[in-house]
């Protein structure tokens, strides 16, 4: 016995000694086994980067979402008085059917017919992407009826708050499953796809020690690696102007059902694209309306532009000293070798001046101008205006078009926009030279790329010249001539007249190449109608290019009818929004804002009021740390100057404030101000005089003057109806 137990002791002692020396059991390291059992890791999910407009208004961002889970296994409620599984299938299905797009019977059958032993089920797409408001309503009703077993699992989804809004520019992102069974949000189209790498964040993690049941040990140290959110893509797009574009296009699409439409709005001084849209379009949240065409037509497609090309032929003639507006030519037809080109009405208008020819959009006038310029010299100007090569915008797959230059007839047809192809972006870029005193500006749509984790600007795009094809003197002369196409009784652009701003531009009626075979389409309405315009004509602040393809015109209507219904509201509303003074506005006295930084806020406010302006103090008063507008800015009487000071902010009465002023207040105050609508403030969620901080949301309701007028008329009509009912009663 002594020998046996002594032997066992030495064997056990030797085993323990071996484990201590090697740290291994059966070839496995004990430290790793312990680590696997007690060390835990949780993933911290990063947000995908946001896409915002020039004023930091959200265009695409991550938001919280929820999906519904029904726990079916009775084991979930074992040893518990409270039920954690679905008990009443019928009543539960009845409640869920109110909130998710499934019928009550479908929900009931899905739960009832689940395989035996199933712990829980989901309801497919119908039960996903629920917002917080819906979830709260569902929870309230389920609890009130004491229904158990329904869980709401929190997650994130890509959110596009504006619906159909520059959809082919922004694109969309969606969740996809990777090879290692992880679900990630990936850009599938547009900016979401192009900048997918920059927008994708890096997930973080938490390492911690737990006991055998998975609970965190109280003495354990957590190692946290914070997630890094994706980069913010800030666009040159202006949300308000884009909304003007979308609204005008929706109305014309509904009335005329065109095959296609496109609108581009740019700042000719900088090349910034302020709005970009096309039809057909789609909702990036649901992809409803998305066809097999995934191309951004402004960038990736080419067209034969038609008569808007004549403004560049005119510019070449003026620059070369070959333009004589009062000289005469015979309109109607022009023959070159064995080919004859004709004016739009086939017969012309007899012998007319070149100015009238331009106003009437005469092809023959361009042909005779080409003789004066020289067709090869003209093609040099075409290239100088940027046609036939990519503009170099910060978007993928840009087309470059083709300038036909093999034969004299091709150079002739190019002079009035037929044969050679261009992109809408090239048209906007070329027109900027005329609007910007001869300096052509490169279009761009990405303003900045920002790291939200550090607020560091990673890329900052600045305005860039792309050439000087004509002189400032020529540009001014061409603008004056283009204005006559709107104001002259002979002008083809009369429908583009705006009462408050002088518009200049060129209409177009371009033939559309057949999809199969050679030649062009024919028949009433089978054209690409367009207008490339700028305003105010003496110093253009905006360029707007509109194309409408094959609209269903009514008897007696022209192509300019649907095009003008798109162009006019966009141009006028945008100029008013940008505070561009109307041409007929009387001179008003202006006040130059002084520098109030580092001065006492109360004293500064008194000085501001003495100058005829209004002062709004942000903070508790004291020393002014920042002001908007900046010193030396000129304002008209009763406009507001914001003064930022330290301390808690007391809200003013925002009624009547413009969106720009609200955004300025938001910037200085760092408050959580949320804006609904466009135009001017009509209401606010937190009353005047309330003290707020950055965690208190303040909702601002805005209405355009038209909406306010319609609201007033509706209330008046309602009052009249009520009075009639009382009298009748």
PDB file of N, CA and C in Angstrom, residues 100-139:
ATOM      1  N   UNK A 100     -46.907  46.687 -39.455  1.00  0.00           N
ATOM      2  CA  UNK A 100     -45.982  46.194 -40.485  1.00  0.00           C
ATOM      3  C   UNK A 100     -46.800  45.749 -41.691  1.00  0.00           C
ATOM      4  N   UNK A 101     -46.239  45.840 -42.898  1.00  0.00           N
ATOM      5  CA  UNK A 101     -47.002  45.543 -44.120  1.00  0.00           C
ATOM      6  C   UNK A 101     -47.190  44.046 -44.370  1.00  0.00           C
ATOM      7  N   UNK A 102     -47.817  43.362 -43.421  1.00  0.00           N
ATOM      8  CA  UNK A 102     -48.218  41.967 -43.585  1.00  0.00           C
ATOM      9  C   UNK A 102     -49.648  41.826 -43.070  1.00  0.00           C
ATOM     10  N   UNK A 103     -50.407  40.937 -43.701  1.00  0.00           N
ATOM     11  CA  UNK A 103     -51.774  40.715 -43.250  1.00  0.00           C
ATOM     12  C   UNK A 103     -51.772  39.894 -41.963  1.00  0.00           C
ATOM     13  N   UNK A 104     -52.841  40.067 -41.198  1.00  0.00           N
ATOM     14  CA  UNK A 104     -52.952  39.377 -39.916  1.00  0.00           C
ATOM     15  C   UNK A 104     -52.793  37.868 -40.077  1.00  0.00           C
ATOM     16  N   UNK A 105     -53.417  37.296 -41.097  1.00  0.00           N
ATOM     17  CA  UNK A 105     -53.342  35.849 -41.309  1.00  0.00           C
ATOM     18  C   UNK A 105     -51.919  35.403 -41.641  1.00  0.00           C
ATOM     19  N   UNK A 106     -51.189  36.224 -42.436  1.00  0.00           N
ATOM     20  CA  UNK A 106     -49.807  35.878 -42.775  1.00  0.00           C
ATOM     21  C   UNK A 106     -48.928  35.835 -41.534  1.00  0.00           C
ATOM     22  N   UNK A 107     -49.119  36.799 -40.628  1.00  0.00           N
ATOM     23  CA  UNK A 107     -48.332  36.840 -39.391  1.00  0.00           C
ATOM     24  C   UNK A 107     -48.681  35.642 -38.514  1.00  0.00           C
ATOM     25  N   UNK A 108     -49.987  35.364 -38.386  1.00  0.00           N
ATOM     26  CA  UNK A 108     -50.446  34.238 -37.563  1.00  0.00           C
ATOM     27  C   UNK A 108     -49.886  32.916 -38.094  1.00  0.00           C
ATOM     28  N   UNK A 109     -50.002  32.707 -39.416  1.00  0.00           N
ATOM     29  CA  UNK A 109     -49.521  31.457 -40.016  1.00  0.00           C
ATOM     30  C   UNK A 109     -48.015  31.297 -39.839  1.00  0.00           C
ATOM     31  N   UNK A 110     -47.280  32.404 -39.949  1.00  0.00           N
ATOM     32  CA  UNK A 110     -45.825  32.348 -39.819  1.00  0.00           C
ATOM     33  C   UNK A 110     -45.415  31.891 -38.420  1.00  0.00           C
ATOM     34  N   UNK A 111     -46.145  32.338 -37.398  1.00  0.00           N
ATOM     35  CA  UNK A 111     -45.841  31.924 -36.023  1.00  0.00           C
ATOM     36  C   UNK A 111     -46.347  30.500 -35.766  1.00  0.00           C
ATOM     37  N   UNK A 112     -47.566  30.219 -36.191  1.00  0.00           N
ATOM     38  CA  UNK A 112     -48.201  28.934 -35.897  1.00  0.00           C
ATOM     39  C   UNK A 112     -47.510  27.780 -36.615  1.00  0.00           C
ATOM     40  N   UNK A 113     -47.029  28.045 -37.832  1.00  0.00           N
ATOM     41  CA  UNK A 113     -46.458  26.974 -38.657  1.00  0.00           C
ATOM     42  C   UNK A 113     -44.943  26.873 -38.553  1.00  0.00           C
ATOM     43  N   UNK A 114     -44.353  27.575 -37.588  1.00  0.00           N
ATOM     44  CA  UNK A 114     -42.901  27.483 -37.405  1.00  0.00           C
ATOM     45  C   UNK A 114     -42.528  26.059 -36.993  1.00  0.00           C
ATOM     46  N   UNK A 115     -41.336  25.622 -37.393  1.00  0.00           N
ATOM     47  CA  UNK A 115     -40.875  24.271 -37.068  1.00  0.00           C
ATOM     48  C   UNK A 115     -40.839  24.062 -35.563  1.00  0.00           C
ATOM     49  N   UNK A 116     -41.132  22.839 -35.154  1.00  0.00           N
ATOM     50  CA  UNK A 116     -41.092  22.511 -33.733  1.00  0.00           C
ATOM     51  C   UNK A 116     -39.680  22.715 -33.188  1.00  0.00           C
ATOM     52  N   UNK A 117     -39.589  23.359 -32.068  1.00  0.00           N
ATOM     53  CA  UNK A 117     -38.279  23.624 -31.468  1.00  0.00           C
ATOM     54  C   UNK A 117     -37.688  24.964 -31.863  1.00  0.00           C
ATOM     55  N   UNK A 118     -38.356  25.690 -32.773  1.00  0.00           N
ATOM     56  CA  UNK A 118     -37.872  27.020 -33.174  1.00  0.00           C
ATOM     57  C   UNK A 118     -37.918  27.973 -31.984  1.00  0.00           C
ATOM     58  N   UNK A 119     -36.813  28.642 -31.733  1.00  0.00           N
ATOM     59  CA  UNK A 119     -36.761  29.563 -30.594  1.00  0.00           C
ATOM     60  C   UNK A 119     -37.468  30.876 -30.917  1.00  0.00           C
ATOM     61  N   UNK A 120     -37.158  31.441 -32.085  1.00  0.00           N
ATOM     62  CA  UNK A 120     -37.755  32.724 -32.458  1.00  0.00           C
ATOM     63  C   UNK A 120     -37.813  32.840 -33.976  1.00  0.00           C
ATOM     64  N   UNK A 121     -38.649  33.740 -34.449  1.00  0.00           N
ATOM     65  CA  UNK A 121     -38.757  33.994 -35.891  1.00  0.00           C
ATOM     66  C   UNK A 121     -38.753  35.498 -36.142  1.00  0.00           C
ATOM     67  N   UNK A 122     -38.448  35.875 -37.403  1.00  0.00           N
ATOM     68  CA  UNK A 122     -38.571  37.253 -37.855  1.00  0.00           C
ATOM     69  C   UNK A 122     -39.575  37.299 -39.000  1.00  0.00           C
ATOM     70  N   UNK A 123     -39.864  38.495 -39.490  1.00  0.00           N
ATOM     71  CA  UNK A 123     -40.933  38.649 -40.476  1.00  0.00           C
ATOM     72  C   UNK A 123     -40.425  39.219 -41.803  1.00  0.00           C
ATOM     73  N   UNK A 124     -39.165  38.915 -42.125  1.00  0.00           N
ATOM     74  CA  UNK A 124     -38.598  39.351 -43.392  1.00  0.00           C
ATOM     75  C   UNK A 124     -38.497  40.859 -43.487  1.00  0.00           C
ATOM     76  N   UNK A 125     -38.541  41.358 -44.715  1.00  0.00           N
ATOM     77  CA  UNK A 125     -38.399  42.802 -44.941  1.00  0.00           C
ATOM     78  C   UNK A 125     -39.520  43.586 -44.260  1.00  0.00           C
ATOM     79  N   UNK A 126     -40.702  42.982 -44.168  1.00  0.00           N
ATOM     80  CA  UNK A 126     -41.850  43.685 -43.570  1.00  0.00           C
ATOM     81  C   UNK A 126     -41.599  44.064 -42.114  1.00  0.00           C
ATOM     82  N   UNK A 127     -40.813  43.260 -41.421  1.00  0.00           N
ATOM     83  CA  UNK A 127     -40.575  43.524 -40.010  1.00  0.00           C
ATOM     84  C   UNK A 127     -39.290  44.263 -39.728  1.00  0.00           C
ATOM     85  N   UNK A 128     -38.652  44.787 -40.780  1.00  0.00           N
ATOM     86  CA  UNK A 128     -37.371  45.476 -40.599  1.00  0.00           C
ATOM     87  C   UNK A 128     -37.506  46.982 -40.840  1.00  0.00           C
ATOM     88  N   UNK A 129     -36.455  47.687 -40.451  1.00  0.00           N
ATOM     89  CA  UNK A 129     -36.347  49.127 -40.701  1.00  0.00           C
ATOM     90  C   UNK A 129     -37.512  49.922 -40.111  1.00  0.00           C
ATOM     91  N   UNK A 130     -37.930  49.553 -38.911  1.00  0.00           N
ATOM     92  CA  UNK A 130     -38.984  50.306 -38.228  1.00  0.00           C
ATOM     93  C   UNK A 130     -38.363  51.482 -37.482  1.00  0.00           C
ATOM     94  N   UNK A 131     -39.054  52.622 -37.499  1.00  0.00           N
ATOM     95  CA  UNK A 131     -38.525  53.775 -36.775  1.00  0.00           C
ATOM     96  C   UNK A 131     -38.957  53.744 -35.311  1.00  0.00           C
ATOM     97  N   UNK A 132     -38.336  54.603 -34.528  1.00  0.00           N
ATOM     98  CA  UNK A 132     -38.564  54.613 -33.081  1.00  0.00           C
ATOM     99  C   UNK A 132     -40.024  54.916 -32.744  1.00  0.00           C
ATOM    100  N   UNK A 133     -40.623  55.821 -33.481  1.00  0.00           N
ATOM    101  CA  UNK A 133     -42.005  56.210 -33.215  1.00  0.00           C
ATOM    102  C   UNK A 133     -42.943  55.016 -33.372  1.00  0.00           C
ATOM    103  N   UNK A 134     -42.746  54.237 -34.437  1.00  0.00           N
ATOM    104  CA  UNK A 134     -43.584  53.056 -34.672  1.00  0.00           C
ATOM    105  C   UNK A 134     -43.390  52.019 -33.576  1.00  0.00           C
ATOM    106  N   UNK A 135     -42.125  51.808 -33.189  1.00  0.00           N
ATOM    107  CA  UNK A 135     -41.814  50.827 -32.145  1.00  0.00           C
ATOM    108  C   UNK A 135     -42.488  51.206 -30.823  1.00  0.00           C
ATOM    109  N   UNK A 136     -42.450  52.475 -30.458  1.00  0.00           N
ATOM    110  CA  UNK A 136     -43.074  52.924 -29.209  1.00  0.00           C
ATOM    111  C   UNK A 136     -44.585  52.673 -29.225  1.00  0.00           C
ATOM    112  N   UNK A 137     -45.231  52.918 -30.363  1.00  0.00           N
ATOM    113  CA  UNK A 137     -46.667  52.674 -30.486  1.00  0.00           C
ATOM    114  C   UNK A 137     -46.982  51.184 -30.362  1.00  0.00           C
ATOM    115  N   UNK A 138     -46.131  50.353 -30.995  1.00  0.00           N
ATOM    116  CA  UNK A 138     -46.339  48.906 -30.923  1.00  0.00           C
ATOM    117  C   UNK A 138     -46.167  48.405 -29.494  1.00  0.00           C
ATOM    118  N   UNK A 139     -45.108  48.870 -28.822  1.00  0.00           N
ATOM    119  CA  UNK A 139     -44.858  48.446 -27.442  1.00  0.00           C
ATOM    120  C   UNK A 139     -46.012  48.845 -26.530  1.00  0.00           C
TER     121      UNK A 139
END
